Structure formats: structure tokens, C-alpha cells
Amino acid sequence: MVRIASHRGGTLEFGDSTLLGFTKTAAMDLEEVEFDVHPTSDGAFVVHHDTTLDATTDTCGVISEMTLAAVKAATIRYSSGSNPLTLEELCDLYVESRVNFRCEMKLDHAGQPYRDFVKGVVTVLHRRSMLGRTVFSSFAVDYLDEVGKVADASSRLWLVSPSVLQQLGASTVIEIAKSHNIPEVGLHIDTASEELRDLFVAESIQFGCWAAHTKEQIKKALSLNVKVFTTDRPTLAIALRKNLRETTCRS
Ligand code: FE
């Protein structure tokens, strides 16, 4: 069965990385919740997509230069008043849920890896009993290398951007994944194809997609029979997957 990952807790249905979205996702008939993490200046970890609060909240600032209290004072837009969650708070929401974590390790405001970030995130997940239920995704292979040193190496997923795929080509992407022992890649849904899926799978690399937000994109991910795809519209994805299963069962 194709796995569904609710992207940032279902941004198009519940707002971007909101308490409502993450709470709703925890009770959904899907397999993963995707979220992004950034460190604060005082050593906490915040669940938020952007490096800044500027575009998605009523507050401005670079998260890694702010204290947790300052980040917590922000209100996320279209969230019915919710504030950015800490990684601990997200763990508490999911510890009793059957939905697993897909944790994206983000780069800093200058596009560089945060220092001591991986170890810190892994420590929190371990303490909150979520480490064994987490897949770590990143566009940065450096982070995935670090994850391999402190967590289960099979829990790593390389997000390959359209530009990287275009510049390197599939065969070089496969070479890099293999040389870093990365077991899984995710491509943007619009760059995915049967041909590419078969190339990766033939090399024993698991193949998934990200950013399947429209009905057509979700249907494409389902028909490609990818391992997993992320979507901002988890409710729609669940309904489409259910329809497809019922149609397949009837025929
Ligand atoms: Fe993400």
C-alpha cells in the first residue's frame, strides 16, 4: 500500500504546522506526519517550515536567533491562534498515535547545516519514545550522514530537488545514494515517472515523492505505486487512496 505523509500537518487543510493540523493528522487513517525542525538560540527545537517566522506568523525573526519564549509568543496565521510547537510537544501528540514521524532536518538561514543539530533532535526523539518511529528526511546529504552515525541508518530519506535531479541525472543520484548508504529517495511529484521509479527500485533504493497536493498529483503518486508521498491535503489523499483500493478490489 502506498503510504501517505501529511505534510506539515496538512497545510492546505489546517494551516502550516499548526496544533490543529498535527492533532487532526494524529487521528487520521494514514501512516506518517511530515514536519520540519529548527533550533532556537537557547537550545530548544521548534516545528516550523521556514527559517524565519516572517511569512507564516504575526512575528518576524530568524528562529535560530530567537529564544524559545520569543518563538512561542508568535501566532501562526490561519491557525485559530496556535503558536509554533516544540519537538517535545509534537512527540507528546503522537506517542499514542499509530501515525509515525517523518522529520525533515532543515538548513539554517544561510543555507548551511546547524551545528550539533542532528544529535540534539535525535536525543529529544529518543527521550520521548519516538526515535524508533521516525524517518529522517533532508535535502542535505551531510545531515543524513550524521543521522547514520547516531540513529538507525535505514531511517534516512534523501529529498532530491528538481534542480539536483536535472543537474546530476538519475544515475549520479543513485551513485551518491549508494555511496552514502542512503536507502530511500524522494523526488518532487512532477519530476517522478515510472522510468525513474524503476531505475531506483532496480538499484534497491526505495522510491517516494513529495509535494503531491492537487488531485492529479495525488492520483499520480498512487498510480506510480511509490513507497510514500507527502501531501498538504491528507484528507483528500486518504479518500483517493480508499477509492482506488475499492475500485481495484471490485475489478
Ligand atoms: Fe518539509
mmCIF file of C-alpha atoms and ligand atoms in Angstrom:
data_model
loop_
_atom_site.group_PDB
_atom_site.id
_atom_site.type_symbol
_atom_site.label_atom_id
_atom_site.label_comp_id
_atom_site.label_asym_id
_atom_site.label_seq_id
_atom_site.Cartn_x
_atom_site.Cartn_y
_atom_site.Cartn_z
ATOM 1 C CA MET A 1 0.000 0.000 0.000
ATOM 2 C CA VAL A 2 1.223 3.475 -0.867
ATOM 3 C CA ARG A 3 1.931 5.364 2.343
ATOM 4 C CA ILE A 4 0.599 8.881 2.883
ATOM 5 C CA ALA A 5 2.546 11.532 4.813
ATOM 6 C CA SER A 6 0.584 14.567 5.986
ATOM 7 C CA HIS A 7 2.894 17.437 5.002
ATOM 8 C CA ARG A 8 3.419 19.927 7.861
ATOM 9 C CA GLY A 9 0.250 18.512 9.377
ATOM 10 C CA GLY A 10 -1.797 19.154 6.209
ATOM 11 C CA THR A 11 -1.026 22.795 5.379
ATOM 12 C CA LEU A 12 -3.794 23.308 2.834
ATOM 13 C CA GLU A 13 -6.415 21.837 5.146
ATOM 14 C CA PHE A 14 -5.340 23.087 8.582
ATOM 15 C CA GLY A 15 -2.685 25.814 8.169
ATOM 16 C CA ASP A 16 1.100 25.492 8.170
ATOM 17 C CA SER A 17 2.500 23.351 11.033
ATOM 18 C CA THR A 18 -0.425 24.106 13.339
ATOM 19 C CA LEU A 19 -1.583 22.401 16.506
ATOM 20 C CA LEU A 20 -4.906 21.681 14.793
ATOM 21 C CA GLY A 21 -3.222 20.098 11.764
ATOM 22 C CA PHE A 22 -0.945 17.910 13.844
ATOM 23 C CA THR A 23 -3.771 16.908 16.196
ATOM 24 C CA LYS A 24 -6.074 16.008 13.297
ATOM 25 C CA THR A 25 -3.308 14.117 11.480
ATOM 26 C CA ALA A 26 -2.562 12.020 14.571
ATOM 27 C CA ALA A 27 -6.069 10.525 14.329
ATOM 28 C CA MET A 28 -6.108 10.007 10.539
ATOM 29 C CA ASP A 29 -6.029 6.804 8.532
ATOM 30 C CA LEU A 30 -2.538 7.474 7.198
ATOM 31 C CA GLU A 31 0.984 6.399 8.030
ATOM 32 C CA GLU A 32 3.216 9.442 8.534
ATOM 33 C CA VAL A 33 3.247 13.060 9.599
ATOM 34 C CA GLU A 34 5.894 15.199 7.938
ATOM 35 C CA PHE A 35 7.342 18.162 9.815
ATOM 36 C CA ASP A 36 10.390 20.427 9.802
ATOM 37 C CA VAL A 37 12.646 21.310 12.700
ATOM 38 C CA HIS A 38 14.803 24.319 13.574
ATOM 39 C CA PRO A 39 16.820 25.038 16.728
ATOM 40 C CA THR A 40 16.257 28.128 18.873
ATOM 41 C CA SER A 41 19.110 30.233 20.300
ATOM 42 C CA ASP A 42 18.610 28.653 23.735
ATOM 43 C CA GLY A 43 18.783 25.022 22.658
ATOM 44 C CA ALA A 44 15.139 24.098 22.041
ATOM 45 C CA PHE A 45 13.758 22.604 18.828
ATOM 46 C CA VAL A 46 10.785 24.138 17.079
ATOM 47 C CA VAL A 47 8.499 22.534 14.500
ATOM 48 C CA HIS A 48 8.263 25.058 11.686
ATOM 49 C CA HIS A 49 8.999 25.069 7.958
ATOM 50 C CA ASP A 50 10.736 28.367 7.250
ATOM 51 C CA THR A 51 13.952 29.515 8.914
ATOM 52 C CA THR A 52 12.073 32.684 9.862
ATOM 53 C CA LEU A 53 8.652 33.388 11.324
ATOM 54 C CA ASP A 54 8.051 36.216 8.859
ATOM 55 C CA ALA A 55 5.797 34.592 6.256
ATOM 56 C CA THR A 56 3.704 32.286 8.423
ATOM 57 C CA THR A 57 3.149 34.077 11.735
ATOM 58 C CA ASP A 58 2.366 37.526 13.174
ATOM 59 C CA THR A 59 6.015 37.882 14.221
ATOM 60 C CA CYS A 60 9.311 38.484 12.405
ATOM 61 C CA GLY A 61 12.650 36.885 13.183
ATOM 62 C CA VAL A 62 15.068 34.087 12.428
ATOM 63 C CA ILE A 63 14.113 31.139 14.632
ATOM 64 C CA SER A 64 17.700 30.100 15.392
ATOM 65 C CA GLU A 65 18.439 33.647 16.631
ATOM 66 C CA MET A 66 15.374 33.759 18.916
ATOM 67 C CA THR A 67 14.743 32.245 22.321
ATOM 68 C CA LEU A 68 12.066 29.603 22.663
ATOM 69 C CA ALA A 69 9.921 32.068 24.615
ATOM 70 C CA ALA A 70 10.106 34.589 21.747
ATOM 71 C CA VAL A 71 9.182 31.939 19.163
ATOM 72 C CA LYS A 72 6.359 30.702 21.371
ATOM 73 C CA ALA A 73 4.943 34.239 21.563
ATOM 74 C CA ALA A 74 4.244 34.117 17.803
ATOM 75 C CA THR A 75 0.823 33.177 16.445
ATOM 76 C CA ILE A 76 0.680 31.110 13.271
ATOM 77 C CA ARG A 77 -1.557 32.584 10.589
ATOM 78 C CA TYR A 78 -4.820 30.767 9.846
ATOM 79 C CA SER A 79 -4.274 28.567 12.900
ATOM 80 C CA SER A 80 -7.098 29.739 15.201
ATOM 81 C CA GLY A 81 -4.430 31.211 17.452
ATOM 82 C CA SER A 82 -1.863 28.443 17.782
ATOM 83 C CA ASN A 83 1.818 29.008 18.432
ATOM 84 C CA PRO A 84 4.737 27.060 16.942
ATOM 85 C CA LEU A 85 5.110 23.676 18.646
ATOM 86 C CA THR A 86 8.287 22.357 20.198
ATOM 87 C CA LEU A 87 9.540 18.952 19.103
ATOM 88 C CA GLU A 88 8.662 17.632 22.571
ATOM 89 C CA GLU A 89 5.074 18.837 22.223
ATOM 90 C CA LEU A 90 4.786 17.139 18.838
ATOM 91 C CA CYS A 91 6.138 13.896 20.324
ATOM 92 C CA ASP A 92 3.519 14.056 23.071
ATOM 93 C CA LEU A 93 0.774 14.403 20.454
ATOM 94 C CA TYR A 94 1.947 11.266 18.607
ATOM 95 C CA VAL A 95 3.198 8.931 21.285
ATOM 96 C CA GLU A 96 -0.236 7.249 21.473
ATOM 97 C CA SER A 97 -0.977 7.632 17.729
ATOM 98 C CA ARG A 98 -0.388 4.972 15.066
ATOM 99 C CA VAL A 99 0.969 7.679 12.750
ATOM 100 C CA ASN A 100 4.766 7.751 12.548
ATOM 101 C CA PHE A 101 7.210 10.640 12.185
ATOM 102 C CA ARG A 102 8.890 11.924 9.055
ATOM 103 C CA CYS A 103 11.259 14.534 10.422
ATOM 104 C CA GLU A 104 12.878 16.946 7.971
ATOM 105 C CA MET A 105 16.222 18.330 9.084
ATOM 106 C CA LYS A 106 16.364 21.919 7.830
ATOM 107 C CA LEU A 107 19.325 24.079 6.910
ATOM 108 C CA ASP A 108 19.958 27.435 8.571
ATOM 109 C CA HIS A 109 19.069 30.881 7.221
ATOM 110 C CA ALA A 110 22.292 30.946 5.167
ATOM 111 C CA GLY A 111 21.599 27.500 3.732
ATOM 112 C CA GLN A 112 24.200 25.775 5.953
ATOM 113 C CA PRO A 113 23.717 22.850 8.365
ATOM 114 C CA TYR A 114 23.012 23.835 12.001
ATOM 115 C CA ARG A 115 25.772 22.781 14.411
ATOM 116 C CA ASP A 116 25.071 19.855 16.774
ATOM 117 C CA PHE A 117 21.566 19.741 15.364
ATOM 118 C CA VAL A 118 21.190 16.062 14.487
ATOM 119 C CA LYS A 119 22.399 14.836 17.858
ATOM 120 C CA GLY A 120 20.049 17.203 19.672
ATOM 121 C CA VAL A 121 16.989 16.208 17.649
ATOM 122 C CA VAL A 122 17.799 12.501 17.999
ATOM 123 C CA THR A 123 18.172 12.929 21.770
ATOM 124 C CA VAL A 124 14.723 14.525 22.096
ATOM 125 C CA LEU A 125 13.080 11.840 19.933
ATOM 126 C CA HIS A 126 14.767 9.121 21.952
ATOM 127 C CA ARG A 127 13.727 10.652 25.271
ATOM 128 C CA ARG A 128 10.120 10.942 24.071
ATOM 129 C CA SER A 129 9.992 7.343 22.739
ATOM 130 C CA MET A 130 9.620 8.430 19.090
ATOM 131 C CA LEU A 131 13.092 7.706 17.699
ATOM 132 C CA GLY A 132 12.239 4.175 16.547
ATOM 133 C CA ARG A 133 9.164 5.555 14.749
ATOM 134 C CA THR A 134 10.998 8.320 12.864
ATOM 135 C CA VAL A 135 12.298 8.578 9.307
ATOM 136 C CA PHE A 136 14.738 11.459 8.832
ATOM 137 C CA SER A 137 14.445 13.349 5.568
ATOM 138 C CA SER A 138 16.706 16.068 4.214
ATOM 139 C CA PHE A 139 17.881 17.750 1.052
ATOM 140 C CA ALA A 140 21.330 17.788 2.708
ATOM 141 C CA VAL A 141 23.303 14.551 2.470
ATOM 142 C CA ASP A 142 25.589 15.827 5.274
ATOM 143 C CA TYR A 143 22.707 15.607 7.735
ATOM 144 C CA LEU A 144 21.839 12.107 6.561
ATOM 145 C CA ASP A 145 25.449 11.041 7.117
ATOM 146 C CA GLU A 146 25.229 12.383 10.681
ATOM 147 C CA VAL A 147 21.906 10.637 11.285
ATOM 148 C CA GLY A 148 23.533 7.372 10.173
ATOM 149 C CA LYS A 149 26.080 7.757 12.984
ATOM 150 C CA VAL A 150 23.616 8.318 15.837
ATOM 151 C CA ALA A 151 20.386 6.599 14.732
ATOM 152 C CA ASP A 152 19.152 3.701 12.619
ATOM 153 C CA ALA A 153 20.844 4.112 9.220
ATOM 154 C CA SER A 154 17.797 2.641 7.475
ATOM 155 C CA SER A 155 15.705 5.581 8.683
ATOM 156 C CA ARG A 156 17.169 8.080 6.182
ATOM 157 C CA LEU A 157 15.482 9.605 3.167
ATOM 158 C CA TRP A 158 17.208 11.906 0.693
ATOM 159 C CA LEU A 159 14.958 14.612 -0.758
ATOM 160 C CA VAL A 160 16.170 15.214 -4.302
ATOM 161 C CA SER A 161 15.129 18.594 -5.687
ATOM 162 C CA PRO A 162 14.157 19.011 -9.348
ATOM 163 C CA SER A 163 17.314 21.078 -9.972
ATOM 164 C CA VAL A 164 19.612 18.474 -8.387
ATOM 165 C CA LEU A 165 17.928 15.725 -10.386
ATOM 166 C CA GLN A 166 18.313 17.744 -13.563
ATOM 167 C CA GLN A 167 21.915 18.751 -12.928
ATOM 168 C CA LEU A 168 23.178 15.358 -11.768
ATOM 169 C CA GLY A 169 20.914 12.966 -13.620
ATOM 170 C CA ALA A 170 19.351 9.857 -12.126
ATOM 171 C CA SER A 171 22.434 7.662 -12.423
ATOM 172 C CA THR A 172 24.593 10.088 -10.389
ATOM 173 C CA VAL A 173 21.828 10.493 -7.807
ATOM 174 C CA ILE A 174 21.789 6.694 -7.472
ATOM 175 C CA GLU A 175 25.593 6.612 -7.171
ATOM 176 C CA ILE A 176 25.541 9.227 -4.396
ATOM 177 C CA ALA A 177 22.723 7.469 -2.538
ATOM 178 C CA LYS A 178 24.628 4.199 -2.711
ATOM 179 C CA SER A 179 27.949 5.685 -1.653
ATOM 180 C CA HIS A 180 26.253 7.195 1.426
ATOM 181 C CA ASN A 181 24.206 4.043 2.101
ATOM 182 C CA ILE A 182 21.001 6.044 1.808
ATOM 183 C CA PRO A 183 18.174 3.536 1.419
ATOM 184 C CA GLU A 184 15.428 5.852 0.177
ATOM 185 C CA VAL A 185 14.959 8.888 -2.060
ATOM 186 C CA GLY A 186 12.058 11.268 -2.543
ATOM 187 C CA LEU A 187 11.513 13.193 -5.778
ATOM 188 C CA HIS A 188 9.167 16.084 -6.450
ATOM 189 C CA ILE A 189 5.976 14.511 -7.772
ATOM 190 C CA ASP A 190 6.221 16.473 -11.033
ATOM 191 C CA THR A 191 9.670 15.010 -11.784
ATOM 192 C CA ALA A 192 8.702 11.432 -10.898
ATOM 193 C CA SER A 193 7.977 8.853 -13.571
ATOM 194 C CA GLU A 194 7.629 5.112 -13.965
ATOM 195 C CA GLU A 195 11.001 5.016 -15.667
ATOM 196 C CA LEU A 196 12.748 6.784 -12.779
ATOM 197 C CA ARG A 197 10.920 4.692 -10.186
ATOM 198 C CA ASP A 198 12.076 1.520 -11.933
ATOM 199 C CA LEU A 199 15.666 2.794 -12.134
ATOM 200 C CA PHE A 200 15.839 3.429 -8.389
ATOM 201 C CA VAL A 201 13.985 0.281 -7.398
ATOM 202 C CA ALA A 202 16.278 -1.816 -9.635
ATOM 203 C CA GLU A 203 19.167 -0.464 -7.524
ATOM 204 C CA SER A 204 17.337 -1.421 -4.309
ATOM 205 C CA ILE A 205 16.666 2.222 -3.435
ATOM 206 C CA GLN A 206 13.175 2.877 -2.127
ATOM 207 C CA PHE A 207 11.327 5.473 -4.149
ATOM 208 C CA GLY A 208 8.892 8.095 -2.920
ATOM 209 C CA CYS A 209 7.567 11.530 -3.857
ATOM 210 C CA TRP A 210 6.909 14.836 -2.185
ATOM 211 C CA ALA A 211 4.586 17.803 -2.775
ATOM 212 C CA ALA A 212 1.598 15.898 -4.186
ATOM 213 C CA HIS A 213 -1.024 18.497 -3.344
ATOM 214 C CA THR A 214 -3.510 18.551 -6.225
ATOM 215 C CA LYS A 215 -5.934 15.751 -7.035
ATOM 216 C CA GLU A 216 -3.931 14.953 -10.176
ATOM 217 C CA GLN A 217 -0.618 14.880 -8.330
ATOM 218 C CA ILE A 218 -2.033 12.607 -5.619
ATOM 219 C CA LYS A 219 -3.506 10.285 -8.236
ATOM 220 C CA LYS A 220 -0.132 10.212 -9.995
ATOM 221 C CA ALA A 221 1.666 9.223 -6.767
ATOM 222 C CA LEU A 222 -0.880 6.475 -6.145
ATOM 223 C CA SER A 223 -0.686 5.133 -9.696
ATOM 224 C CA LEU A 224 3.137 5.155 -9.594
ATOM 225 C CA ASN A 225 2.804 2.920 -6.548
ATOM 226 C CA VAL A 226 5.538 4.873 -4.744
ATOM 227 C CA LYS A 227 6.543 3.863 -1.236
ATOM 228 C CA VAL A 228 5.294 7.107 0.292
ATOM 229 C CA PHE A 229 4.293 10.616 -0.727
ATOM 230 C CA THR A 230 3.822 13.855 1.176
ATOM 231 C CA THR A 231 0.730 15.970 0.679
ATOM 232 C CA ASP A 232 -0.732 19.191 2.065
ATOM 233 C CA ARG A 233 -4.181 17.610 1.626
ATOM 234 C CA PRO A 234 -4.179 14.432 3.721
ATOM 235 C CA THR A 235 -7.975 14.096 3.855
ATOM 236 C CA LEU A 236 -8.170 14.205 0.057
ATOM 237 C CA ALA A 237 -5.282 11.739 -0.282
ATOM 238 C CA ILE A 238 -6.936 9.277 2.101
ATOM 239 C CA ALA A 239 -10.214 9.482 0.140
ATOM 240 C CA LEU A 240 -8.457 8.983 -3.211
ATOM 241 C CA ARG A 241 -6.453 6.032 -1.891
ATOM 242 C CA LYS A 242 -9.627 4.471 -0.494
ATOM 243 C CA ASN A 243 -11.447 4.940 -3.838
ATOM 244 C CA LEU A 244 -8.582 3.383 -5.726
ATOM 245 C CA ARG A 245 -8.498 0.385 -3.377
ATOM 246 C CA GLU A 246 -12.254 -0.157 -3.686
ATOM 247 C CA THR A 247 -12.092 0.112 -7.490
ATOM 248 C CA THR A 248 -9.171 -2.326 -7.604
ATOM 249 C CA CYS A 249 -10.970 -4.779 -5.287
ATOM 250 C CA ARG A 250 -14.143 -4.678 -7.427
ATOM 251 C CA SER A 251 -12.321 -5.328 -10.723
HETATM 252 FE FE FE B 1 9.480 19.547 4.980
#
